């Protein structure tokens, strides 16, 4: 055997011894098996020998440990029970797929979402109605209302004297009871030659009573003032008439 062959043989033996030493366990408790263990009182052939020290388990891959548990689902749903409104689908290889929210085409609100109740349409506000007094029962007479005279604007006409006028007034009784007496007051203006209103004189005359309710009565009056109040070139104008009655 030459020198080269001896060197190769020695190297192979060293590598084999190193491999046998590494298979025995970690470096701190490593040993090399010298041969099969002979049968004895503490172990028979084919029996398993329990470990004499603590056993440490290590995962085979880089993922999380096999004993780690997934975080509990929130919302109070027990593990393994699909959430409300979702369907658990199984993958072809037997693994459980993700949850699906309802079936395709399902309307909104069937996936567990509570929809608010529909609001009624707003009611339009109606305009206030004026209430009418109730009509009297058939065969009865409605209660009477007092006399209410409405006077028309005075209609003026020229009289024979410059200090007088012919004034016609219509009296309309809006009530149901008649106006039995009263007076009418005329406001007569004294107008100068240049159109200046120098004075106003009031005169009173009796009403053409009685005036029944719901009727109109016209009366023509001759309204005059003192002659000295209306010199030559001046005239009178009766512009207003008022009445009092009972």
mmCIF file of C-alpha atoms in Angstrom:
data_model
loop_
_atom_site.group_PDB
_atom_site.id
_atom_site.type_symbol
_atom_site.label_atom_id
_atom_site.label_comp_id
_atom_site.label_asym_id
_atom_site.label_seq_id
_atom_site.Cartn_x
_atom_site.Cartn_y
_atom_site.Cartn_z
ATOM 1 C CA UNK A 1 0.000 0.000 0.000
ATOM 2 C CA UNK A 2 1.492 3.239 -1.084
ATOM 3 C CA UNK A 3 1.454 6.471 0.810
ATOM 4 C CA UNK A 4 -1.378 8.071 -1.169
ATOM 5 C CA UNK A 5 -3.738 5.196 -0.558
ATOM 6 C CA UNK A 6 -2.959 5.222 3.188
ATOM 7 C CA UNK A 7 -3.776 8.935 3.422
ATOM 8 C CA UNK A 8 -7.176 8.498 1.724
ATOM 9 C CA UNK A 9 -8.059 5.568 3.960
ATOM 10 C CA UNK A 10 -7.236 7.542 7.109
ATOM 11 C CA UNK A 11 -9.363 10.507 5.930
ATOM 12 C CA UNK A 12 -12.392 8.304 5.228
ATOM 13 C CA UNK A 13 -12.175 6.702 8.656
ATOM 14 C CA UNK A 14 -12.029 10.122 10.325
ATOM 15 C CA UNK A 15 -15.132 11.322 8.463
ATOM 16 C CA UNK A 16 -17.048 8.185 9.357
ATOM 17 C CA UNK A 17 -16.197 8.573 13.039
ATOM 18 C CA UNK A 18 -17.326 12.212 12.964
ATOM 19 C CA UNK A 19 -20.669 11.270 11.398
ATOM 20 C CA UNK A 20 -21.318 8.577 13.985
ATOM 21 C CA UNK A 21 -20.530 10.999 16.774
ATOM 22 C CA UNK A 22 -22.998 13.697 15.403
ATOM 23 C CA UNK A 23 -25.898 11.252 15.134
ATOM 24 C CA UNK A 24 -25.865 10.571 18.858
ATOM 25 C CA UNK A 25 -27.525 13.909 19.907
ATOM 26 C CA UNK A 26 -26.597 17.471 20.690
ATOM 27 C CA UNK A 27 -23.002 18.458 21.333
ATOM 28 C CA UNK A 28 -23.587 18.720 25.094
ATOM 29 C CA UNK A 29 -24.872 15.124 25.351
ATOM 30 C CA UNK A 30 -23.199 13.540 22.300
ATOM 31 C CA UNK A 31 -22.015 9.948 22.276
ATOM 32 C CA UNK A 32 -21.114 7.386 19.687
ATOM 33 C CA UNK A 33 -22.873 4.051 19.492
ATOM 34 C CA UNK A 34 -20.344 1.234 19.811
ATOM 35 C CA UNK A 35 -22.757 -1.555 18.886
ATOM 36 C CA UNK A 36 -26.061 -3.187 19.636
ATOM 37 C CA UNK A 37 -27.149 -3.307 23.272
ATOM 38 C CA UNK A 38 -27.118 -6.809 24.623
ATOM 39 C CA UNK A 39 -30.275 -8.183 26.254
ATOM 40 C CA UNK A 40 -30.356 -7.737 30.013
ATOM 41 C CA UNK A 41 -32.645 -7.661 33.001
ATOM 42 C CA UNK A 42 -33.556 -3.996 32.427
ATOM 43 C CA UNK A 43 -34.294 -4.341 28.674
ATOM 44 C CA UNK A 44 -35.356 -7.186 26.501
ATOM 45 C CA UNK A 45 -34.891 -7.411 22.797
ATOM 46 C CA UNK A 46 -37.579 -5.362 21.000
ATOM 47 C CA UNK A 47 -38.525 -3.189 24.042
ATOM 48 C CA UNK A 48 -38.521 0.631 23.872
ATOM 49 C CA UNK A 49 -36.270 2.455 26.278
ATOM 50 C CA UNK A 50 -37.811 5.654 27.796
ATOM 51 C CA UNK A 51 -35.620 8.752 27.895
ATOM 52 C CA UNK A 52 -33.762 9.402 31.126
ATOM 53 C CA UNK A 53 -33.580 13.231 30.760
ATOM 54 C CA UNK A 54 -35.991 16.044 29.726
ATOM 55 C CA UNK A 55 -37.254 15.815 26.176
ATOM 56 C CA UNK A 56 -37.283 19.049 24.082
ATOM 57 C CA UNK A 57 -39.517 19.174 20.976
ATOM 58 C CA UNK A 58 -38.648 21.507 18.087
ATOM 59 C CA UNK A 59 -40.725 22.336 14.976
ATOM 60 C CA UNK A 60 -39.487 21.007 11.669
ATOM 61 C CA UNK A 61 -40.184 24.214 9.638
ATOM 62 C CA UNK A 62 -39.838 28.003 10.112
ATOM 63 C CA UNK A 63 -43.593 28.521 10.777
ATOM 64 C CA UNK A 64 -45.230 28.941 14.211
ATOM 65 C CA UNK A 65 -45.167 26.128 16.752
ATOM 66 C CA UNK A 66 -47.704 23.367 16.343
ATOM 67 C CA UNK A 67 -49.046 23.949 19.863
ATOM 68 C CA UNK A 68 -49.844 27.665 19.170
ATOM 69 C CA UNK A 69 -53.583 28.388 18.952
ATOM 70 C CA UNK A 70 -55.269 30.857 16.632
ATOM 71 C CA UNK A 71 -56.695 33.981 18.319
ATOM 72 C CA UNK A 72 -60.277 33.651 19.455
ATOM 73 C CA UNK A 73 -62.783 35.358 17.119
ATOM 74 C CA UNK A 74 -64.308 38.593 18.324
ATOM 75 C CA UNK A 75 -68.008 39.186 18.744
ATOM 76 C CA UNK A 76 -68.717 36.146 20.916
ATOM 77 C CA UNK A 77 -68.940 33.583 18.055
ATOM 78 C CA UNK A 78 -67.609 30.141 19.173
ATOM 79 C CA UNK A 79 -64.814 28.603 17.101
ATOM 80 C CA UNK A 80 -65.981 26.452 14.220
ATOM 81 C CA UNK A 81 -69.402 28.159 13.948
ATOM 82 C CA UNK A 82 -69.778 30.479 10.939
ATOM 83 C CA UNK A 83 -70.696 34.075 11.701
ATOM 84 C CA UNK A 84 -74.277 35.223 11.202
ATOM 85 C CA UNK A 85 -74.957 36.319 7.634
ATOM 86 C CA UNK A 86 -72.005 34.334 6.191
ATOM 87 C CA UNK A 87 -71.683 30.914 4.545
ATOM 88 C CA UNK A 88 -68.691 28.637 5.124
ATOM 89 C CA UNK A 89 -67.521 27.038 1.868
ATOM 90 C CA UNK A 90 -65.226 24.022 1.700
ATOM 91 C CA UNK A 91 -62.303 23.971 -0.638
ATOM 92 C CA UNK A 92 -61.862 20.973 -3.005
ATOM 93 C CA UNK A 93 -58.924 19.664 -0.939
ATOM 94 C CA UNK A 94 -61.067 19.447 2.232
ATOM 95 C CA UNK A 95 -59.938 22.687 3.869
ATOM 96 C CA UNK A 96 -62.597 25.191 4.908
ATOM 97 C CA UNK A 97 -62.706 28.327 2.744
ATOM 98 C CA UNK A 98 -63.398 31.907 3.762
ATOM 99 C CA UNK A 99 -66.860 33.222 4.596
ATOM 100 C CA UNK A 100 -69.041 34.639 1.862
ATOM 101 C CA UNK A 101 -71.419 37.511 2.545
ATOM 102 C CA UNK A 102 -74.815 36.242 1.382
ATOM 103 C CA UNK A 103 -75.579 34.781 -1.995
ATOM 104 C CA UNK A 104 -74.753 36.619 -5.235
ATOM 105 C CA UNK A 105 -77.450 39.049 -6.220
ATOM 106 C CA UNK A 106 -79.069 39.144 -2.754
ATOM 107 C CA UNK A 107 -80.415 42.592 -1.839
ATOM 108 C CA UNK A 108 -78.699 44.672 0.792
ATOM 109 C CA UNK A 109 -79.961 44.017 4.286
ATOM 110 C CA UNK A 110 -79.906 40.173 4.026
ATOM 111 C CA UNK A 111 -76.232 40.014 5.016
ATOM 112 C CA UNK A 112 -76.959 40.681 8.694
ATOM 113 C CA UNK A 113 -77.225 44.496 8.429
ATOM 114 C CA UNK A 114 -80.289 46.024 10.139
ATOM 115 C CA UNK A 115 -81.944 48.528 7.821
ATOM 116 C CA UNK A 116 -83.849 51.506 9.345
ATOM 117 C CA UNK A 117 -87.624 51.466 8.829
ATOM 118 C CA UNK A 118 -88.861 53.594 5.918
ATOM 119 C CA UNK A 119 -89.995 57.076 6.896
ATOM 120 C CA UNK A 120 -93.573 58.078 5.980
ATOM 121 C CA UNK A 121 -93.905 60.879 3.423
ATOM 122 C CA UNK A 122 -94.416 64.357 4.901
ATOM 123 C CA UNK A 123 -98.020 65.440 5.218
ATOM 124 C CA UNK A 124 -98.639 68.791 3.510
ATOM 125 C CA UNK A 125 -100.006 71.480 5.746
ATOM 126 C CA UNK A 126 -103.529 72.514 4.870
ATOM 127 C CA UNK A 127 -104.489 76.206 4.959
ATOM 128 C CA UNK A 128 -106.584 77.172 7.962
ATOM 129 C CA UNK A 129 -110.278 77.151 7.284
ATOM 130 C CA UNK A 130 -112.582 79.807 8.642
ATOM 131 C CA UNK A 131 -115.457 78.350 10.575
ATOM 132 C CA UNK A 132 -118.937 79.565 9.686
ATOM 133 C CA UNK A 133 -121.611 80.076 12.289
ATOM 134 C CA UNK A 134 -124.030 77.169 12.439
ATOM 135 C CA UNK A 135 -127.203 77.587 10.451
ATOM 136 C CA UNK A 136 -130.393 77.950 12.485
ATOM 137 C CA UNK A 137 -132.611 74.942 12.766
ATOM 138 C CA UNK A 138 -135.560 74.818 10.360
ATOM 139 C CA UNK A 139 -138.589 76.668 11.637
ATOM 140 C CA UNK A 140 -136.634 78.938 14.008
ATOM 141 C CA UNK A 141 -135.820 82.628 13.654
ATOM 142 C CA UNK A 142 -132.162 83.645 13.944
ATOM 143 C CA UNK A 143 -131.384 86.174 16.664
ATOM 144 C CA UNK A 144 -131.611 89.794 15.535
ATOM 145 C CA UNK A 145 -128.575 92.081 15.180
ATOM 146 C CA UNK A 146 -128.659 95.797 16.005
ATOM 147 C CA UNK A 147 -128.909 98.457 13.299
ATOM 148 C CA UNK A 148 -125.662 99.328 11.549
ATOM 149 C CA UNK A 149 -125.819 102.265 9.114
ATOM 150 C CA UNK A 150 -123.291 102.696 6.311
ATOM 151 C CA UNK A 151 -123.325 106.096 4.542
ATOM 152 C CA UNK A 152 -122.403 106.699 0.928
ATOM 153 C CA UNK A 153 -120.121 109.594 -0.076
ATOM 154 C CA UNK A 154 -122.146 112.817 -0.309
ATOM 155 C CA UNK A 155 -123.348 113.719 -3.804
ATOM 156 C CA UNK A 156 -123.232 117.535 -4.130
ATOM 157 C CA UNK A 157 -125.346 119.854 -6.287
ATOM 158 C CA UNK A 158 -125.478 123.685 -6.535
ATOM 159 C CA UNK A 159 -128.221 125.447 -4.616
ATOM 160 C CA UNK A 160 -129.841 128.887 -5.160
ATOM 161 C CA UNK A 161 -127.549 130.604 -2.612
ATOM 162 C CA UNK A 162 -123.753 130.484 -2.672
ATOM 163 C CA UNK A 163 -123.627 129.536 1.032
ATOM 164 C CA UNK A 164 -125.857 126.437 0.470
ATOM 165 C CA UNK A 165 -125.602 123.068 -1.336
ATOM 166 C CA UNK A 166 -127.898 120.212 -2.264
ATOM 167 C CA UNK A 167 -126.383 117.054 -0.709
ATOM 168 C CA UNK A 168 -127.729 113.511 -1.290
ATOM 169 C CA UNK A 169 -126.716 110.655 1.030
ATOM 170 C CA UNK A 170 -127.761 106.973 0.919
ATOM 171 C CA UNK A 171 -128.145 105.166 4.257
ATOM 172 C CA UNK A 172 -127.757 101.339 4.234
ATOM 173 C CA UNK A 173 -128.736 99.383 7.337
ATOM 174 C CA UNK A 174 -126.487 96.270 7.618
ATOM 175 C CA UNK A 175 -128.272 95.022 10.733
ATOM 176 C CA UNK A 176 -131.563 93.187 11.135
ATOM 177 C CA UNK A 177 -133.140 95.657 13.537
ATOM 178 C CA UNK A 178 -134.353 99.062 12.229
ATOM 179 C CA UNK A 179 -132.733 102.425 12.973
ATOM 180 C CA UNK A 180 -135.599 104.315 14.553
ATOM 181 C CA UNK A 181 -133.973 107.721 15.108
ATOM 182 C CA UNK A 182 -130.730 109.626 14.726
ATOM 183 C CA UNK A 183 -128.925 112.567 13.168
ATOM 184 C CA UNK A 184 -126.614 113.095 10.241
ATOM 185 C CA UNK A 185 -123.729 115.598 10.487
ATOM 186 C CA UNK A 186 -122.318 117.378 7.411
ATOM 187 C CA UNK A 187 -118.792 118.875 7.255
ATOM 188 C CA UNK A 188 -118.905 121.875 4.902
ATOM 189 C CA UNK A 189 -115.676 123.560 3.751
ATOM 190 C CA UNK A 190 -115.532 127.254 2.832
ATOM 191 C CA UNK A 191 -113.333 127.678 -0.214
ATOM 192 C CA UNK A 192 -111.869 131.071 -1.306
ATOM 193 C CA UNK A 193 -111.515 132.435 -4.837
ATOM 194 C CA UNK A 194 -107.926 131.057 -5.108
ATOM 195 C CA UNK A 195 -108.941 127.587 -3.855
ATOM 196 C CA UNK A 196 -107.822 128.135 -0.268
ATOM 197 C CA UNK A 197 -109.789 126.176 2.370
ATOM 198 C CA UNK A 198 -110.561 128.883 4.910
ATOM 199 C CA UNK A 199 -112.761 127.006 7.375
ATOM 200 C CA UNK A 200 -114.913 123.903 8.017
ATOM 201 C CA UNK A 201 -118.398 124.179 9.477
ATOM 202 C CA UNK A 202 -120.421 121.216 10.828
ATOM 203 C CA UNK A 203 -124.212 121.156 10.636
ATOM 204 C CA UNK A 204 -126.645 118.426 11.797
ATOM 205 C CA UNK A 205 -130.000 117.253 10.421
ATOM 206 C CA UNK A 206 -132.293 114.323 11.316
ATOM 207 C CA UNK A 207 -132.044 110.868 9.753
ATOM 208 C CA UNK A 208 -134.809 109.712 7.404
ATOM 209 C CA UNK A 209 -135.950 107.254 10.122
ATOM 210 C CA UNK A 210 -137.056 104.593 10.414
ATOM 211 C CA UNK A 211 -134.611 102.651 8.262
ATOM 212 C CA UNK A 212 -135.498 98.891 8.367
ATOM 213 C CA UNK A 213 -132.788 96.275 8.635
ATOM 214 C CA UNK A 214 -131.235 95.148 5.370
ATOM 215 C CA UNK A 215 -132.550 98.149 3.397
ATOM 216 C CA UNK A 216 -131.145 101.352 1.870
ATOM 217 C CA UNK A 217 -132.797 104.762 2.004
ATOM 218 C CA UNK A 218 -131.527 107.903 0.218
ATOM 219 C CA UNK A 219 -132.251 111.457 1.330
ATOM 220 C CA UNK A 220 -131.422 114.849 -0.219
ATOM 221 C CA UNK A 221 -130.587 117.659 2.215
ATOM 222 C CA UNK A 222 -130.087 121.404 1.756
ATOM 223 C CA UNK A 223 -126.923 122.170 3.682
ATOM 224 C CA UNK A 224 -126.254 125.838 4.465
ATOM 225 C CA UNK A 225 -123.835 127.917 6.540
ATOM 226 C CA UNK A 226 -124.056 131.551 7.689
ATOM 227 C CA UNK A 227 -124.135 133.904 4.694
ATOM 228 C CA UNK A 228 -121.455 136.188 6.125
ATOM 229 C CA UNK A 229 -118.984 133.300 6.020
ATOM 230 C CA UNK A 230 -119.200 133.121 2.203
ATOM 231 C CA UNK A 231 -118.573 136.565 0.620
ATOM 232 C CA UNK A 232 -118.636 137.161 -3.117
ATOM 233 C CA UNK A 233 -116.152 135.001 -5.021
ATOM 234 C CA UNK A 234 -116.239 132.179 -2.440
ATOM 235 C CA UNK A 235 -118.291 128.948 -2.298
ATOM 236 C CA UNK A 236 -118.991 125.949 -0.058
ATOM 237 C CA UNK A 237 -118.192 122.201 -0.476
ATOM 238 C CA UNK A 238 -119.775 119.528 1.716
ATOM 239 C CA UNK A 239 -117.175 116.740 1.644
ATOM 240 C CA UNK A 240 -118.107 114.459 4.545
ATOM 241 C CA UNK A 241 -121.210 113.080 6.229
ATOM 242 C CA UNK A 242 -121.478 111.035 9.457
ATOM 243 C CA UNK A 243 -124.465 109.679 11.360
ATOM 244 C CA UNK A 244 -125.529 108.564 14.814
ATOM 245 C CA UNK A 245 -128.635 106.396 15.438
ATOM 246 C CA UNK A 246 -130.546 104.375 17.940
#
